CSV table of C-alpha atoms and ligand atoms in Angstrom, one decimal:
chain,number,residue,atom,x,y,z
A,245,MET,CA,88.0,101.9,118.9
A,246,LYS,CA,88.4,98.5,120.5
A,247,LEU,CA,91.8,97.1,121.3
A,248,PHE,CA,92.4,93.4,121.2
A,249,LEU,CA,95.7,91.7,122.3
A,250,ASP,CA,97.2,89.5,119.6
A,251,SER,CA,98.6,86.9,121.9
A,252,ALA,CA,98.1,83.4,123.3
A,253,ASN,CA,100.2,84.1,126.4
A,254,LEU,CA,98.2,84.2,129.6
A,255,GLU,CA,100.7,86.5,131.5
A,256,GLU,CA,100.5,89.1,128.7
A,257,ILE,CA,96.7,88.9,128.5
A,258,ARG,CA,96.3,89.1,132.3
A,259,GLU,CA,98.7,92.1,132.4
A,260,VAL,CA,96.9,94.1,129.7
A,261,ALA,CA,93.5,93.2,131.2
A,262,SER,CA,94.7,94.7,134.5
A,263,TRP,CA,95.3,98.0,132.6
A,264,GLY,CA,91.6,98.2,131.9
A,265,VAL,CA,92.0,98.5,128.1
A,266,LEU,CA,91.5,95.0,126.9
A,267,ASP,CA,88.4,94.4,124.6
A,268,GLY,CA,89.3,91.0,123.3
A,269,VAL,CA,92.1,88.6,122.2
A,270,THR,CA,93.2,87.1,118.9
A,271,THR,CA,95.3,83.9,118.7
A,272,ASN,CA,96.6,82.0,115.7
A,273,PRO,CA,98.4,78.6,115.4
A,274,SER,CA,101.8,80.3,115.4
A,275,LEU,CA,101.1,82.2,118.7
A,276,CYS,CA,99.6,79.0,120.3
A,277,SER,CA,102.7,77.0,119.3
A,278,LYS,CA,104.7,79.1,121.7
A,279,GLU,CA,102.7,78.1,124.8
A,280,SER,CA,103.2,75.0,126.8
A,281,VAL,CA,99.5,74.2,127.7
A,282,THR,CA,97.2,72.4,125.3
A,283,PHE,CA,95.3,74.5,122.8
A,284,GLU,CA,91.9,74.0,124.3
A,285,ASP,CA,93.0,74.6,127.8
A,286,ASN,CA,94.7,77.7,126.7
A,287,ILE,CA,91.7,79.1,124.9
A,288,ARG,CA,89.5,78.3,127.9
A,289,ALA,CA,91.9,80.1,130.2
A,290,ILE,CA,92.1,83.1,127.9
A,291,CYS,CA,88.3,83.3,127.6
A,292,ALA,CA,88.1,83.5,131.4
A,293,LEU,CA,90.4,86.6,131.4
A,294,THR,CA,88.2,88.7,129.1
A,295,PRO,CA,84.5,88.9,128.4
A,296,GLY,CA,85.4,90.1,124.9
A,297,PRO,CA,85.8,87.9,121.8
A,298,VAL,CA,88.7,85.4,121.8
A,299,SER,CA,89.6,84.2,118.3
A,300,ALA,CA,90.6,80.6,118.0
A,301,GLU,CA,91.7,79.4,114.6
A,302,CYS,CA,90.4,76.4,112.6
A,303,VAL,CA,92.9,74.3,110.7
A,304,SER,CA,90.5,72.2,108.7
A,305,LEU,CA,90.4,72.9,104.9
A,306,GLU,CA,87.0,71.6,103.7
A,307,ALA,CA,83.8,73.5,104.6
A,308,ASP,CA,82.1,70.5,106.3
A,309,GLU,CA,85.2,69.8,108.4
A,310,ILE,CA,85.7,73.5,109.3
A,311,VAL,CA,82.1,73.6,110.5
A,312,VAL,CA,82.6,70.6,112.8
A,313,GLU,CA,85.9,72.0,114.1
A,314,ALA,CA,84.3,75.4,114.7
A,315,ARG,CA,81.3,74.0,116.6
A,316,SER,CA,83.7,72.2,118.9
A,317,LEU,CA,85.8,75.3,119.5
A,318,ALA,CA,82.6,77.4,120.1
A,319,ARG,CA,81.7,75.0,122.9
A,320,ILE,CA,84.9,75.9,124.8
A,321,ALA,CA,83.4,79.2,126.0
A,322,PRO,CA,80.6,81.6,124.9
A,323,ASN,CA,83.0,84.3,123.9
A,324,VAL,CA,85.0,82.2,121.4
A,325,ALA,CA,85.1,83.6,117.8
A,326,ILE,CA,86.2,81.2,115.1
A,327,LYS,CA,89.1,82.3,113.0
A,328,ILE,CA,88.8,80.9,109.4
A,329,PRO,CA,91.2,81.8,106.6
A,330,ILE,CA,89.4,83.4,103.6
A,331,GLY,CA,88.8,81.1,100.7
A,332,VAL,CA,85.8,79.3,99.0
A,333,GLU,CA,85.6,76.6,101.7
A,334,GLY,CA,86.0,79.2,104.4
A,335,LEU,CA,83.2,81.3,103.0
A,336,LYS,CA,80.8,78.2,102.8
A,337,ALA,CA,81.7,77.4,106.4
A,338,THR,CA,81.2,81.0,107.5
A,339,LYS,CA,77.7,81.1,106.0
A,340,ALA,CA,76.7,77.9,107.9
A,341,LEU,CA,78.2,79.1,111.1
A,342,HIS,CA,76.6,82.5,110.9
A,343,ALA,CA,73.2,80.8,110.5
A,344,GLU,CA,74.0,79.0,113.8
A,345,GLY,CA,74.9,82.2,115.6
A,346,ILE,CA,78.6,81.4,115.8
A,347,ALA,CA,80.9,84.4,115.3
A,348,VAL,CA,83.5,84.1,112.6
A,349,ASN,CA,86.7,86.1,112.3
A,350,MET,CA,87.7,85.8,108.6
A,351,THR,CA,91.5,85.9,108.6
A,352,LEU,CA,94.5,86.2,106.3
A,353,VAL,CA,92.6,89.0,104.4
A,354,PHE,CA,94.9,90.8,101.9
A,355,SER,CA,92.3,92.5,99.5
A,356,THR,CA,89.1,94.4,99.7
A,357,GLY,CA,87.4,91.8,97.5
A,358,GLN,CA,88.2,89.2,100.1
A,359,ALA,CA,86.8,91.4,102.9
A,360,LEU,CA,83.6,92.1,101.0
A,361,LEU,CA,83.0,88.4,100.3
A,362,ALA,CA,83.6,87.6,104.0
A,363,ALA,CA,81.1,90.2,105.1
A,364,LYS,CA,78.5,88.9,102.6
A,365,ALA,CA,79.0,85.4,103.9
A,366,GLY,CA,78.2,86.6,107.4
A,367,ALA,CA,81.6,87.0,109.1
A,368,ARG,CA,81.4,89.1,112.3
A,369,PHE,CA,85.0,90.2,111.8
A,370,VAL,CA,87.5,90.5,109.0
A,371,SER,CA,91.2,90.7,109.7
A,372,PRO,CA,93.4,92.5,107.1
A,373,PHE,CA,97.0,91.7,107.8
A,374,ILE,CA,98.6,95.0,107.3
A,375,GLY,CA,102.2,94.4,108.5
A,376,ARG,CA,102.6,91.5,106.1
A,377,LEU,CA,101.6,93.8,103.2
A,378,ASP,CA,104.0,96.5,104.4
A,379,ASP,CA,106.7,93.7,104.6
A,380,ILE,CA,106.4,93.2,100.8
A,381,ALA,CA,106.4,97.0,100.0
A,382,GLU,CA,102.6,97.2,99.6
A,383,ASP,CA,100.4,99.6,101.6
A,384,GLY,CA,98.6,97.8,104.4
A,385,MET,CA,96.9,100.9,105.7
A,386,ALA,CA,95.5,101.7,102.2
A,387,LEU,CA,93.8,98.3,102.3
A,388,VAL,CA,92.2,99.2,105.7
A,389,GLU,CA,91.0,102.5,104.3
A,390,GLU,CA,89.3,100.8,101.3
A,391,ILE,CA,87.7,98.1,103.4
A,392,VAL,CA,86.3,100.7,105.9
A,393,GLN,CA,84.9,102.8,103.1
A,394,VAL,CA,83.2,99.8,101.4
A,395,PHE,CA,81.7,98.6,104.7
A,396,GLU,CA,80.4,102.1,105.4
A,397,ASN,CA,78.9,102.5,101.9
A,398,TYR,CA,76.7,99.5,102.5
A,399,ARG,CA,76.4,99.7,106.3
A,400,LEU,CA,77.8,96.2,106.6
A,401,GLU,CA,77.9,95.1,110.2
A,402,THR,CA,81.1,93.2,109.9
A,403,GLU,CA,83.8,94.7,112.1
A,404,VAL,CA,87.3,95.4,110.7
A,405,ILE,CA,90.2,94.0,112.9
A,406,VAL,CA,93.5,95.6,111.8
A,407,ALA,CA,95.9,92.7,112.3
A,408,SER,CA,99.6,92.0,111.8
A,409,VAL,CA,100.3,95.3,113.7
A,410,ARG,CA,104.0,96.1,113.9
A,411,HIS,CA,104.3,99.4,115.7
A,412,PRO,CA,102.2,102.1,117.5
A,413,ARG,CA,101.8,104.2,114.3
A,414,HIS,CA,99.8,101.3,112.8
A,415,VAL,CA,97.3,101.6,115.7
A,416,ILE,CA,96.9,105.3,115.5
A,417,ASP,CA,96.5,105.2,111.7
A,418,ALA,CA,93.9,102.4,112.1
A,419,ALA,CA,92.0,104.6,114.6
A,420,ARG,CA,92.2,107.7,112.2
A,421,LEU,CA,90.6,105.6,109.5
A,422,GLY,CA,87.8,104.4,111.7
A,423,ALA,CA,88.7,100.8,111.9
A,424,ASP,CA,86.6,99.1,114.6
A,425,ILE,CA,89.4,97.2,116.2
A,426,ALA,CA,93.2,96.8,116.2
A,427,THR,CA,94.7,93.6,117.5
A,428,VAL,CA,98.0,94.6,119.0
A,429,PRO,CA,101.0,92.4,120.1
A,430,TYR,CA,102.1,92.9,123.7
A,431,GLY,CA,105.3,94.7,122.8
A,432,VAL,CA,103.4,97.3,120.7
A,433,MET,CA,100.8,97.7,123.5
A,434,ALA,CA,103.6,98.5,125.9
A,435,LYS,CA,105.0,101.1,123.5
A,436,LEU,CA,101.6,102.8,123.3
A,437,VAL,CA,101.6,103.5,127.0
A,438,ARG,CA,105.1,105.0,127.2
A,439,HIS,CA,106.4,108.4,126.2
A,440,PRO,CA,109.9,109.7,127.2
A,441,LEU,CA,108.5,113.2,128.1
A,442,THR,CA,106.0,111.5,130.4
A,443,ASP,CA,108.9,109.8,132.2
A,444,ILE,CA,110.9,113.0,132.4
A,445,GLY,CA,107.8,114.9,133.6
A,446,VAL,CA,107.1,112.4,136.4
A,447,GLU,CA,110.8,112.4,137.5
A,448,ARG,CA,110.8,116.3,137.6
A,449,PHE,CA,107.5,116.5,139.5
A,450,LEU,CA,108.7,114.0,142.1
A,451,ALA,CA,112.0,115.9,142.5
A,452,ASP,CA,110.1,119.1,143.0
A,453,TRP,CA,107.5,117.5,145.4
A,454,ARG,CA,110.4,116.6,147.7
A,455,LYS,CA,111.0,120.4,148.0
A,456,VAL,CA,107.4,121.3,148.8
A,457,LYS,CA,106.8,122.3,152.5
A,458,LYS,CA,104.6,119.6,154.2
B,671,LIG,O1,97.0,87.2,114.6
B,671,LIG,C1,97.2,87.5,113.2
B,671,LIG,C2,98.2,88.5,112.9
B,671,LIG,O2,98.1,89.6,113.7
B,671,LIG,C3,99.6,88.0,112.7
B,671,LIG,O3,100.6,89.0,112.7
B,671,LIG,O4,103.0,89.6,112.9
B,671,LIG,O5,102.4,87.2,112.3
B,671,LIG,O6,102.1,89.1,110.7
B,671,LIG,P1,102.1,88.7,112.1
């Protein structure tokens, strides 16, 4: 399973890259709005920190405009993936961009039907937002399960990015279901590393090591 960082913050991305576990990065306008650098400079800098895909989101609404915006974002670095919200215009743009060899991450996916259409249009990734479904008392992980099953049935090459991750259990459940990728906020990534019994174990071993004859 691949782990992406859901962040536009260079320090967080540099830190997780240094752990040796970073397979890519996803950003969105909300994450980018928290950073002080310009959008393009930030995406360029992120792309230099990981060889993996870095999602940069389009904000145009018409297919033709999405394609123009996507081409310009794709020129920033070879590992840019274009995030496009699912919708009729987004699907049209995805088909055109796929034909040009530009990777699309179809985002704001909340149903299996949306995921299937995205895959058929040629999206390289689909991003179901599971946390936002859980927030409204729906079952985000059930959506992931259904999308993974449908993609497997037809051997669709589109990869499932489990997004809107809120806690470590989301990552583990996504892995159990065979999702290709989870995109994980820094805080959740940090929680994945830690376990209180590991901390207690290290403390105890160090205390005992001091008693070992050397
Ligand atoms: O990057 C897209 C997604 O992960 C957003 O998550 O927490 O805003 O629902 P959230």
